[in-house]
Amino acid sequence: MHDRLLHDDKRYSKPTTATESAKPTIEMAATQSCNTHTKTARKVLFRYVPVTIYGKGKQVSTYAFLDDGSSSTLMEHSLLKELGLKGTPYPLCLDWTGGHKRHENESVMLALKISGVSDTNDVFELSEVHTVRDLSLPKQSVSISQLATNMDNCRLGHASRSIEGSENEPVASKTRLGWMVYGPCSIESGTIISSNSGHHSFHICACVNEEDKDLNAAMKEYFSIESLGVSAASKSLPSKDEERAMQILSTETRLIGNRYETGLLWRYDQIMLPCNRGMAMNRLACLQKRLRRDPELAVAMQAKMSEYERLVSLLTVLYKFREFRVAIVGDIREMFFQVQMKKQDQRSQMILWHNGEPEIEPEVYAVAVMTFGAACSPSCAHYVKNLNGKRFEKQYPRAVECIKYEHYVDDMLASLETEQEAVKLAKEVRFIHS
């Protein structure tokens, strides 16, 4: 604190005219220069300072935009030519806020010297500078008289005290909100957290070249396949829907004679389905029109309905295995149709069909087994398969293990070291399923 009479009024008088910065050179006036960089309508001021950069016997006056959010030092390529310097070719991919990227295939990397515009300023070495086509730093203007009312909240980030380290080490600054550390930092020192200061927060992107994308994608796909089964998946807690499904299966599934019976996995306890016979009749009429236009489809559908009634087998799916020498592939014949549906739920599995004769009244079929159209059929069939396997756990432990962990729904996928082991396992699994 001191008396205001100690001030030099002439030296510290506030300019009132608006000034504009030009690029790349500018004539500096002591009472009229104000170096700014703005991007938004609110005239946010960033750190924009006049500097001098040095080349081979040449020097150029220009402006430097100091952006704490950027992780690299960039310079326009035109200045490289003006200074008569050469650099090492170093193609870049720049990444900035909003997920935007830009490729700089002609970029070079070099070291150069920089200083402030004053004669008393020291000259500093910039060890790693990358060139780009255009930094897009526009001309800026500001009214000095309005600064006092437009400074917004930047005073909170003003440093009242700072501690500098050695060259290429971070700086610690104390603000009204507390201490903060910023600047260069090695990876070993910890995680680098960068802030985003508008659209000019540039970072060098670690992306692959265009010609390497196909190779990179192929290698990712190869390793994703090769890693299957290498690491154990983490166990997650069951959801409410899964708990409800298991509760229904455990109470509704029972062995009747040589068949299991179960129920549909209803989401709610009280289900009141509306009568949809009228809608089904309309759909059947539309289907008949289509079948008349497509005789081959009509024959296929009639054959499929007859197949449903006779319970004939479906095509098996073959897989190749390489864990052991001998691979086994098996299929539970018509797995869904092997599990009966309780009578109360058969009402939700009815079909209208008149066997290709639209002039007669269609018959109503109630499907008494699990169907392929029900979303819960795979879960129910999987549960019944494992439940049936538990009955033979003491007698055929290896076969039950195969049924539990080496089946995908109705497909048995296993491999063993010898043919004798494979034949024995196949016979035991087949017996349990029968």
Tab-separated table of C-alpha atoms in Angstrom:
chain	number	residue	atom	x	y	z
A	1	MET	CA	0.000	0.000	0.000
A	2	HIS	CA	1.338	3.431	-0.934
A	3	ASP	CA	0.198	6.970	-1.691
A	4	ARG	CA	-1.085	7.638	-5.220
A	5	LEU	CA	1.229	10.722	-5.463
A	6	LEU	CA	4.074	8.295	-6.037
A	7	HIS	CA	2.540	7.356	-9.383
A	8	ASP	CA	3.888	8.707	-12.671
A	9	ASP	CA	0.574	9.854	-14.205
A	10	LYS	CA	2.041	10.382	-17.659
A	11	ARG	CA	3.663	6.962	-17.821
A	12	TYR	CA	0.715	5.005	-16.411
A	13	SER	CA	-2.161	6.850	-18.077
A	14	LYS	CA	-4.735	4.494	-19.614
A	15	PRO	CA	-5.109	4.669	-23.424
A	16	THR	CA	-8.701	5.035	-24.604
A	17	THR	CA	-8.440	4.220	-28.302
A	18	ALA	CA	-9.032	0.821	-29.832
A	19	THR	CA	-5.937	-0.840	-31.331
A	20	GLU	CA	-5.561	-3.653	-33.770
A	21	SER	CA	-2.738	-6.190	-34.079
A	22	ALA	CA	-1.445	-7.095	-37.525
A	23	LYS	CA	0.409	-10.183	-38.699
A	24	PRO	CA	3.249	-10.979	-39.109
A	25	THR	CA	4.923	-7.615	-38.209
A	26	ILE	CA	3.754	-4.526	-36.336
A	27	GLU	CA	5.138	-1.163	-35.286
A	28	MET	CA	4.864	-1.024	-31.500
A	29	ALA	CA	3.703	2.150	-29.701
A	30	ALA	CA	4.224	2.321	-25.939
A	31	THR	CA	0.805	3.708	-25.014
A	32	GLN	CA	-1.372	2.119	-27.681
A	33	SER	CA	-0.441	-1.559	-27.919
A	34	CYS	CA	-2.694	-4.228	-26.486
A	35	ASN	CA	-2.036	-7.818	-27.578
A	36	THR	CA	-5.162	-9.962	-27.550
A	37	HIS	CA	-6.668	-13.066	-29.051
A	38	THR	CA	-10.440	-13.445	-29.067
A	39	LYS	CA	-12.756	-16.144	-30.428
A	40	THR	CA	-16.208	-15.543	-28.936
A	41	ALA	CA	-18.722	-12.715	-29.035
A	42	ARG	CA	-17.955	-11.897	-25.375
A	43	LYS	CA	-14.420	-10.758	-26.302
A	44	VAL	CA	-12.602	-13.262	-24.151
A	45	LEU	CA	-8.939	-12.264	-23.997
A	46	PHE	CA	-6.228	-14.872	-24.320
A	47	ARG	CA	-2.469	-14.534	-23.991
A	48	TYR	CA	-1.328	-12.997	-27.270
A	49	VAL	CA	2.153	-11.385	-27.200
A	50	PRO	CA	4.549	-9.760	-29.750
A	51	VAL	CA	7.797	-11.691	-30.166
A	52	THR	CA	10.906	-11.843	-32.328
A	53	ILE	CA	12.138	-15.113	-33.804
A	54	TYR	CA	15.615	-15.619	-35.198
A	55	GLY	CA	16.962	-17.559	-38.195
A	56	LYS	CA	20.150	-17.632	-40.241
A	57	GLY	CA	21.153	-13.992	-39.944
A	58	LYS	CA	17.507	-12.972	-40.093
A	59	GLN	CA	14.854	-12.081	-37.555
A	60	VAL	CA	11.110	-11.644	-37.891
A	61	SER	CA	8.705	-9.794	-35.590
A	62	THR	CA	5.379	-11.556	-35.196
A	63	TYR	CA	2.882	-12.631	-32.545
A	64	ALA	CA	2.818	-15.697	-30.279
A	65	PHE	CA	-0.383	-17.139	-28.909
A	66	LEU	CA	0.349	-18.680	-25.488
A	67	ASP	CA	-2.227	-21.431	-24.952
A	68	ASP	CA	-2.066	-23.487	-21.755
A	69	GLY	CA	-4.401	-26.017	-23.335
A	70	SER	CA	-2.006	-26.944	-26.133
A	71	SER	CA	0.608	-29.671	-25.782
A	72	SER	CA	2.846	-28.668	-28.698
A	73	THR	CA	4.578	-25.594	-30.175
A	74	LEU	CA	3.445	-24.706	-33.697
A	75	MET	CA	4.667	-22.160	-36.244
A	76	GLU	CA	3.326	-21.210	-39.641
A	77	HIS	CA	5.347	-22.701	-42.504
A	78	SER	CA	5.686	-19.305	-44.212
A	79	LEU	CA	7.883	-18.066	-41.350
A	80	LEU	CA	10.242	-20.988	-41.886
A	81	LYS	CA	10.902	-19.835	-45.439
A	82	GLU	CA	11.176	-16.191	-44.372
A	83	LEU	CA	13.851	-17.068	-41.810
A	84	GLY	CA	15.723	-19.260	-44.267
A	85	LEU	CA	15.598	-22.272	-41.965
A	86	LYS	CA	15.217	-25.983	-42.694
A	87	GLY	CA	13.792	-28.717	-40.515
A	88	THR	CA	13.372	-32.453	-40.329
A	89	PRO	CA	10.240	-33.774	-42.122
A	90	TYR	CA	7.720	-34.758	-39.432
A	91	PRO	CA	4.124	-35.309	-40.698
A	92	LEU	CA	1.523	-34.447	-38.074
A	93	CYS	CA	-2.101	-35.134	-37.247
A	94	LEU	CA	-3.426	-32.290	-35.095
A	95	ASP	CA	-6.228	-32.978	-32.643
A	96	TRP	CA	-8.202	-30.217	-30.912
A	97	THR	CA	-11.470	-29.657	-29.085
A	98	GLY	CA	-14.709	-31.111	-30.426
A	99	GLY	CA	-12.973	-34.179	-31.876
A	100	HIS	CA	-11.617	-32.211	-34.863
A	101	LYS	CA	-8.468	-33.414	-36.597
A	102	ARG	CA	-6.233	-32.002	-39.308
A	103	HIS	CA	-3.376	-33.670	-41.174
A	104	GLU	CA	-0.173	-31.691	-41.806
A	105	ASN	CA	1.779	-33.928	-44.176
A	106	GLU	CA	4.295	-31.184	-45.092
A	107	SER	CA	5.170	-30.330	-41.481
A	108	VAL	CA	8.791	-30.204	-40.349
A	109	MET	CA	10.340	-30.127	-36.875
A	110	LEU	CA	13.121	-27.723	-35.928
A	111	ALA	CA	14.698	-25.693	-33.118
A	112	LEU	CA	14.764	-21.885	-33.144
A	113	LYS	CA	15.350	-18.893	-30.881
A	114	ILE	CA	12.736	-16.431	-29.625
A	115	SER	CA	12.617	-13.264	-27.542
A	116	GLY	CA	10.295	-10.432	-26.636
A	117	VAL	CA	10.274	-7.259	-28.713
A	118	SER	CA	12.128	-5.207	-26.112
A	119	ASP	CA	15.891	-4.754	-26.492
A	120	THR	CA	16.417	-5.864	-22.896
A	121	ASN	CA	14.578	-9.213	-23.281
A	122	ASP	CA	16.575	-12.429	-23.165
A	123	VAL	CA	16.737	-14.826	-26.090
A	124	PHE	CA	15.364	-18.318	-25.424
A	125	GLU	CA	15.790	-21.622	-27.233
A	126	LEU	CA	12.691	-23.487	-28.466
A	127	SER	CA	13.917	-27.069	-28.788
A	128	GLU	CA	10.954	-28.600	-30.656
A	129	VAL	CA	8.781	-26.526	-32.991
A	130	HIS	CA	6.438	-27.990	-35.638
A	131	THR	CA	5.345	-26.112	-38.742
A	132	VAL	CA	1.763	-26.003	-40.048
A	133	ARG	CA	0.118	-24.440	-43.072
A	134	ASP	CA	-1.970	-21.891	-41.191
A	135	LEU	CA	-2.598	-21.214	-37.500
A	136	SER	CA	-5.722	-19.153	-38.302
A	137	LEU	CA	-4.969	-16.481	-35.701
A	138	PRO	CA	-7.045	-13.502	-36.877
A	139	LYS	CA	-6.533	-9.787	-36.308
A	140	GLN	CA	-7.865	-8.651	-32.946
A	141	SER	CA	-9.087	-5.342	-31.581
A	142	VAL	CA	-10.130	-4.131	-28.119
A	143	SER	CA	-11.213	-0.927	-26.447
A	144	ILE	CA	-8.863	-0.254	-23.534
A	145	SER	CA	-11.444	1.841	-21.677
A	146	GLN	CA	-13.815	-1.128	-21.467
A	147	LEU	CA	-11.315	-3.590	-20.008
A	148	ALA	CA	-12.150	-2.706	-16.411
A	149	THR	CA	-15.805	-3.753	-16.850
A	150	ASN	CA	-15.224	-6.711	-19.175
A	151	MET	CA	-12.605	-8.725	-17.320
A	152	ASP	CA	-15.287	-11.181	-16.132
A	153	ASN	CA	-13.870	-13.846	-13.775
A	154	CYS	CA	-10.303	-13.983	-15.019
A	155	ARG	CA	-9.101	-12.340	-11.772
A	156	LEU	CA	-9.721	-15.667	-10.063
A	157	GLY	CA	-6.975	-17.241	-12.159
A	158	HIS	CA	-4.494	-14.367	-11.812
A	159	ALA	CA	-1.252	-15.560	-10.229
A	160	SER	CA	-0.276	-13.620	-7.114
A	161	ARG	CA	2.798	-15.783	-6.630
A	162	SER	CA	4.720	-18.235	-8.810
A	163	ILE	CA	7.613	-20.644	-8.442
A	164	GLU	CA	9.672	-21.585	-11.483
A	165	GLY	CA	11.693	-24.743	-11.912
A	166	SER	CA	14.553	-25.371	-14.285
A	167	GLU	CA	14.236	-25.302	-18.054
A	168	ASN	CA	11.549	-27.693	-19.388
A	169	GLU	CA	10.044	-28.083	-15.902
A	170	PRO	CA	6.524	-27.018	-14.826
A	171	VAL	CA	5.605	-23.790	-13.024
A	172	ALA	CA	3.573	-23.526	-9.789
A	173	SER	CA	1.269	-20.499	-9.441
A	174	LYS	CA	-0.902	-19.385	-6.550
A	175	THR	CA	-4.303	-17.950	-7.518
A	176	ARG	CA	-7.369	-16.896	-5.547
A	177	LEU	CA	-8.670	-20.440	-6.061
A	178	GLY	CA	-5.467	-22.097	-4.865
A	179	TRP	CA	-2.206	-23.460	-6.239
A	180	MET	CA	-1.927	-24.927	-9.720
A	181	VAL	CA	0.934	-26.551	-11.623
A	182	TYR	CA	1.279	-26.271	-15.398
A	183	GLY	CA	3.849	-26.569	-18.131
A	184	PRO	CA	6.032	-29.410	-19.497
A	185	CYS	CA	6.027	-32.624	-17.519
A	186	SER	CA	7.458	-36.090	-18.181
A	187	ILE	CA	5.138	-39.109	-18.339
A	188	GLU	CA	6.943	-40.699	-15.393
A	189	SER	CA	6.066	-37.735	-13.195
A	190	GLY	CA	2.363	-38.483	-13.397
A	191	THR	CA	-0.666	-37.985	-15.572
A	192	ILE	CA	-0.785	-34.814	-17.651
A	193	ILE	CA	-4.135	-33.047	-17.463
A	194	SER	CA	-4.665	-30.423	-20.160
A	195	SER	CA	-7.310	-27.734	-20.156
A	196	ASN	CA	-9.165	-26.638	-23.270
A	197	SER	CA	-8.755	-22.971	-24.115
A	198	GLY	CA	-11.104	-22.571	-27.027
A	199	HIS	CA	-10.604	-23.809	-30.559
A	200	HIS	CA	-6.812	-23.331	-30.599
A	201	SER	CA	-5.911	-26.063	-28.098
A	202	PHE	CA	-3.813	-28.147	-30.472
A	203	HIS	CA	-2.308	-31.539	-29.648
A	204	ILE	CA	-0.272	-33.907	-31.789
A	205	CYS	CA	-2.512	-36.889	-32.464
A	206	ALA	CA	-1.085	-40.413	-32.197
A	207	CYS	CA	-3.131	-41.780	-35.085
A	208	VAL	CA	-1.950	-44.214	-37.721
A	209	ASN	CA	-1.296	-43.379	-41.343
A	210	GLU	CA	-4.003	-44.048	-43.895
A	211	GLU	CA	-2.022	-46.839	-45.522
A	212	ASP	CA	-1.696	-48.648	-42.178
A	213	LYS	CA	-5.395	-48.633	-41.288
A	214	ASP	CA	-6.270	-51.866	-43.080
A	215	LEU	CA	-3.301	-53.683	-41.549
A	216	ASN	CA	-4.120	-52.292	-38.105
A	217	ALA	CA	-7.759	-53.388	-38.377
A	218	ALA	CA	-6.735	-56.880	-39.518
A	219	MET	CA	-4.339	-57.270	-36.602
A	220	LYS	CA	-6.995	-56.087	-34.119
A	221	GLU	CA	-9.473	-58.620	-35.478
A	222	TYR	CA	-6.860	-61.387	-35.336
A	223	PHE	CA	-5.906	-60.700	-31.719
A	224	SER	CA	-9.551	-60.326	-30.640
A	225	ILE	CA	-10.224	-63.855	-31.938
A	226	GLU	CA	-7.001	-65.298	-30.539
A	227	SER	CA	-7.716	-63.860	-27.079
A	228	LEU	CA	-11.029	-65.703	-26.703
A	229	GLY	CA	-10.930	-67.924	-23.660
A	230	VAL	CA	-7.492	-66.695	-22.580
A	231	SER	CA	-8.710	-64.473	-19.745
A	232	ALA	CA	-11.656	-65.197	-17.493
A	233	ALA	CA	-14.585	-62.812	-17.776
A	234	SER	CA	-15.475	-60.841	-14.662
A	235	LYS	CA	-18.595	-62.018	-12.887
A	236	SER	CA	-21.386	-59.461	-12.722
A	237	LEU	CA	-24.344	-59.380	-10.389
A	238	PRO	CA	-27.606	-60.667	-11.931
A	239	SER	CA	-30.176	-58.060	-12.904
A	240	LYS	CA	-33.747	-57.983	-11.585
A	241	ASP	CA	-34.985	-59.492	-14.858
A	242	GLU	CA	-32.478	-62.335	-14.587
A	243	GLU	CA	-33.471	-63.036	-10.977
A	244	ARG	CA	-37.142	-63.102	-11.962
A	245	ALA	CA	-36.432	-65.427	-14.910
A	246	MET	CA	-34.528	-67.891	-12.722
A	247	GLN	CA	-37.326	-67.841	-10.149
A	248	ILE	CA	-39.929	-68.694	-12.819
A	249	LEU	CA	-37.774	-71.454	-14.294
A	250	SER	CA	-37.090	-73.043	-10.916
A	251	THR	CA	-40.792	-73.141	-9.966
A	252	GLU	CA	-42.412	-73.854	-13.344
A	253	THR	CA	-39.991	-76.476	-14.730
A	254	ARG	CA	-40.812	-80.120	-13.905
A	255	LEU	CA	-40.231	-83.567	-15.369
A	256	ILE	CA	-43.445	-85.226	-16.596
A	257	GLY	CA	-42.813	-88.753	-17.825
A	258	ASN	CA	-39.858	-88.510	-20.187
A	259	ARG	CA	-40.394	-84.810	-21.043
A	260	TYR	CA	-39.787	-81.550	-19.231
A	261	GLU	CA	-42.467	-78.883	-18.994
A	262	THR	CA	-41.789	-75.222	-18.314
A	263	GLY	CA	-43.474	-71.826	-18.685
A	264	LEU	CA	-42.845	-68.577	-20.529
A	265	LEU	CA	-40.730	-65.949	-18.816
A	266	TRP	CA	-43.403	-63.277	-18.378
A	267	ARG	CA	-42.110	-59.873	-17.346
A	268	TYR	CA	-45.073	-59.293	-15.016
A	269	ASP	CA	-47.235	-61.573	-12.852
A	270	GLN	CA	-50.669	-60.454	-14.070
A	271	ILE	CA	-50.809	-60.680	-17.874
A	272	MET	CA	-54.111	-59.799	-19.597
A	273	LEU	CA	-53.612	-60.294	-23.327
A	274	PRO	CA	-56.354	-58.848	-25.590
A	275	CYS	CA	-58.107	-61.048	-28.130
A	276	ASN	CA	-56.215	-60.569	-31.375
A	277	ARG	CA	-58.038	-63.086	-33.563
A	278	GLY	CA	-59.333	-60.318	-35.841
A	279	MET	CA	-55.833	-59.011	-36.428
A	280	ALA	CA	-54.545	-62.548	-37.017
A	281	MET	CA	-57.307	-63.153	-39.607
A	282	ASN	CA	-56.329	-59.959	-41.456
A	283	ARG	CA	-52.680	-61.000	-41.494
A	284	LEU	CA	-53.651	-64.478	-42.695
A	285	ALA	CA	-55.646	-62.942	-45.565
A	286	CYS	CA	-52.660	-60.803	-46.555
A	287	LEU	CA	-50.425	-63.861	-46.370
A	288	GLN	CA	-52.746	-65.839	-48.657
A	289	LYS	CA	-52.600	-63.079	-51.275
A	290	ARG	CA	-48.824	-63.210	-51.157
A	291	LEU	CA	-48.810	-67.007	-51.401
A	292	ARG	CA	-50.999	-66.877	-54.503
A	293	ARG	CA	-48.445	-64.577	-56.131
A	294	ASP	CA	-45.508	-66.741	-55.020
A	295	PRO	CA	-46.272	-70.483	-55.394
A	296	GLU	CA	-42.766	-71.468	-54.260
A	297	LEU	CA	-43.235	-69.636	-50.955
A	298	ALA	CA	-46.623	-71.338	-50.506
A	299	VAL	CA	-45.071	-74.787	-50.924
A	300	ALA	CA	-42.278	-73.899	-48.479
A	301	MET	CA	-44.699	-72.651	-45.826
A	302	GLN	CA	-46.954	-75.698	-46.120
A	303	ALA	CA	-43.906	-77.936	-45.755
A	304	LYS	CA	-42.774	-75.997	-42.694
A	305	MET	CA	-46.183	-76.263	-41.007
A	306	SER	CA	-46.211	-80.002	-41.704
A	307	GLU	CA	-42.703	-80.178	-40.258
A	308	TYR	CA	-43.901	-78.447	-37.085
A	309	GLU	CA	-46.639	-81.033	-36.722
A	310	ARG	CA	-44.271	-84.045	-37.282
A	311	LEU	CA	-41.307	-82.633	-35.248
A	312	VAL	CA	-38.702	-83.451	-37.931
A	313	SER	CA	-35.008	-82.518	-37.456
A	314	LEU	CA	-33.340	-79.254	-38.435
A	315	LEU	CA	-29.988	-78.860	-40.153
A	316	THR	CA	-27.007	-79.188	-37.835
A	317	VAL	CA	-24.344	-76.553	-37.540
A	318	LEU	CA	-20.722	-77.663	-37.924
A	319	TYR	CA	-17.836	-76.000	-36.183
A	320	LYS	CA	-14.104	-76.548	-36.345
A	321	PHE	CA	-12.030	-76.740	-33.212
A	322	ARG	CA	-8.319	-76.784	-32.491
A	323	GLU	CA	-7.901	-76.907	-28.726
A	324	PHE	CA	-7.269	-80.675	-28.800
A	325	ARG	CA	-6.662	-83.189	-31.545
A	326	VAL	CA	-10.221	-84.542	-31.955
A	327	ALA	CA	-13.260	-82.278	-32.335
A	328	ILE	CA	-16.878	-83.236	-31.617
A	329	VAL	CA	-19.915	-81.497	-33.057
A	330	GLY	CA	-23.401	-82.396	-31.922
A	331	ASP	CA	-26.909	-80.985	-32.123
A	332	ILE	CA	-29.928	-81.595	-29.931
A	333	ARG	CA	-32.648	-82.463	-32.426
A	334	GLU	CA	-35.437	-79.839	-32.378
A	335	MET	CA	-34.323	-78.632	-28.964
A	336	PHE	CA	-37.137	-76.123	-28.431
A	337	PHE	CA	-39.737	-78.691	-29.441
A	338	GLN	CA	-38.396	-81.179	-26.878
A	339	VAL	CA	-39.666	-78.992	-23.995
A	340	GLN	CA	-43.384	-78.903	-23.410
A	341	MET	CA	-45.225	-75.695	-22.565
A	342	LYS	CA	-47.657	-75.597	-19.655
A	343	LYS	CA	-51.290	-75.313	-20.736
A	344	GLN	CA	-51.847	-71.830	-19.320
A	345	ASP	CA	-49.102	-70.411	-21.568
A	346	GLN	CA	-50.205	-72.338	-24.662
A	347	ARG	CA	-52.976	-69.769	-25.067
A	348	SER	CA	-50.317	-67.219	-26.061
A	349	GLN	CA	-48.901	-69.524	-28.762
A	350	MET	CA	-51.861	-70.017	-31.112
A	351	ILE	CA	-51.710	-70.094	-34.933
A	352	LEU	CA	-54.447	-69.720	-37.567
A	353	TRP	CA	-53.908	-71.965	-40.603
A	354	HIS	CA	-56.110	-73.482	-43.337
A	355	ASN	CA	-53.468	-75.451	-45.228
A	356	GLY	CA	-53.568	-73.377	-48.395
A	357	GLU	CA	-57.383	-73.523	-48.722
A	358	PRO	CA	-58.635	-69.950	-48.113
A	359	GLU	CA	-62.298	-70.878	-48.795
A	360	ILE	CA	-62.542	-72.940	-45.588
A	361	GLU	CA	-62.557	-71.709	-41.983
A	362	PRO	CA	-58.956	-71.724	-40.656
A	363	GLU	CA	-58.068	-74.095	-37.880
A	364	VAL	CA	-56.608	-72.889	-34.580
A	365	TYR	CA	-53.337	-74.517	-33.571
A	366	ALA	CA	-52.112	-74.201	-29.973
A	367	VAL	CA	-48.376	-74.903	-29.919
A	368	ALA	CA	-47.763	-77.233	-26.999
A	369	VAL	CA	-43.984	-76.862	-26.978
A	370	MET	CA	-41.499	-74.007	-26.892
A	371	THR	CA	-41.363	-72.024	-30.129
A	372	PHE	CA	-38.679	-70.184	-32.039
A	373	GLY	CA	-40.746	-67.003	-31.931
A	374	ALA	CA	-40.590	-66.620	-28.134
A	375	ALA	CA	-37.663	-64.508	-26.980
A	376	CYS	CA	-37.249	-66.595	-23.835
A	377	SER	CA	-37.035	-69.989	-25.599
A	378	PRO	CA	-33.193	-70.149	-25.647
A	379	SER	CA	-33.010	-69.331	-21.930
A	380	CYS	CA	-35.694	-71.866	-21.026
A	381	ALA	CA	-34.114	-74.579	-23.177
A	382	HIS	CA	-30.679	-73.874	-21.686
A	383	TYR	CA	-32.099	-74.162	-18.172
A	384	VAL	CA	-33.881	-77.456	-18.926
A	385	LYS	CA	-30.738	-78.875	-20.574
A	386	ASN	CA	-28.619	-78.183	-17.491
A	387	LEU	CA	-31.360	-79.314	-15.095
A	388	ASN	CA	-31.613	-82.645	-16.897
A	389	GLY	CA	-27.825	-82.993	-16.830
A	390	LYS	CA	-27.689	-82.646	-13.048
A	391	ARG	CA	-29.612	-85.906	-12.708
A	392	PHE	CA	-26.523	-87.782	-14.031
A	393	GLU	CA	-23.784	-85.730	-12.386
A	394	LYS	CA	-22.453	-88.553	-10.189
A	395	GLN	CA	-22.627	-91.199	-12.905
A	396	TYR	CA	-21.181	-89.192	-15.823
A	397	PRO	CA	-19.339	-86.136	-14.416
A	398	ARG	CA	-17.350	-85.382	-17.619
A	399	ALA	CA	-20.458	-85.576	-19.790
A	400	VAL	CA	-22.399	-83.269	-17.463
A	401	GLU	CA	-19.503	-80.815	-17.514
A	402	CYS	CA	-19.669	-80.876	-21.314
A	403	ILE	CA	-23.444	-80.286	-21.247
A	404	LYS	CA	-23.071	-77.299	-18.918
A	405	TYR	CA	-20.017	-75.586	-20.333
A	406	GLU	CA	-19.422	-76.936	-23.845
A	407	HIS	CA	-22.891	-76.438	-25.325
A	408	TYR	CA	-24.182	-73.300	-27.003
A	409	VAL	CA	-27.954	-73.706	-26.653
A	410	ASP	CA	-28.513	-76.868	-28.748
A	411	ASP	CA	-25.008	-77.217	-30.234
A	412	MET	CA	-22.361	-79.347	-28.574
A	413	LEU	CA	-18.880	-77.957	-29.253
A	414	ALA	CA	-16.056	-79.949	-27.646
A	415	SER	CA	-12.621	-81.361	-28.346
A	416	LEU	CA	-10.439	-84.017	-26.722
A	417	GLU	CA	-6.953	-85.409	-27.100
A	418	THR	CA	-7.768	-88.965	-28.295
A	419	GLU	CA	-10.448	-90.659	-30.389
A	420	GLN	CA	-11.287	-93.039	-27.530
A	421	GLU	CA	-12.043	-90.113	-25.194
A	422	ALA	CA	-14.148	-88.442	-27.883
A	423	VAL	CA	-16.215	-91.563	-28.565
A	424	LYS	CA	-16.805	-92.155	-24.850
A	425	LEU	CA	-17.881	-88.532	-24.224
A	426	ALA	CA	-20.178	-88.481	-27.267
A	427	LYS	CA	-21.990	-91.647	-26.134
A	428	GLU	CA	-22.450	-90.384	-22.570
A	429	VAL	CA	-23.766	-86.974	-23.655
A	430	ARG	CA	-26.144	-88.559	-26.135
A	431	PHE	CA	-27.465	-90.914	-23.458
A	432	ILE	CA	-28.134	-88.048	-21.019
A	433	HIS	CA	-29.921	-85.985	-23.664
A	434	SER	CA	-32.024	-88.973	-24.691
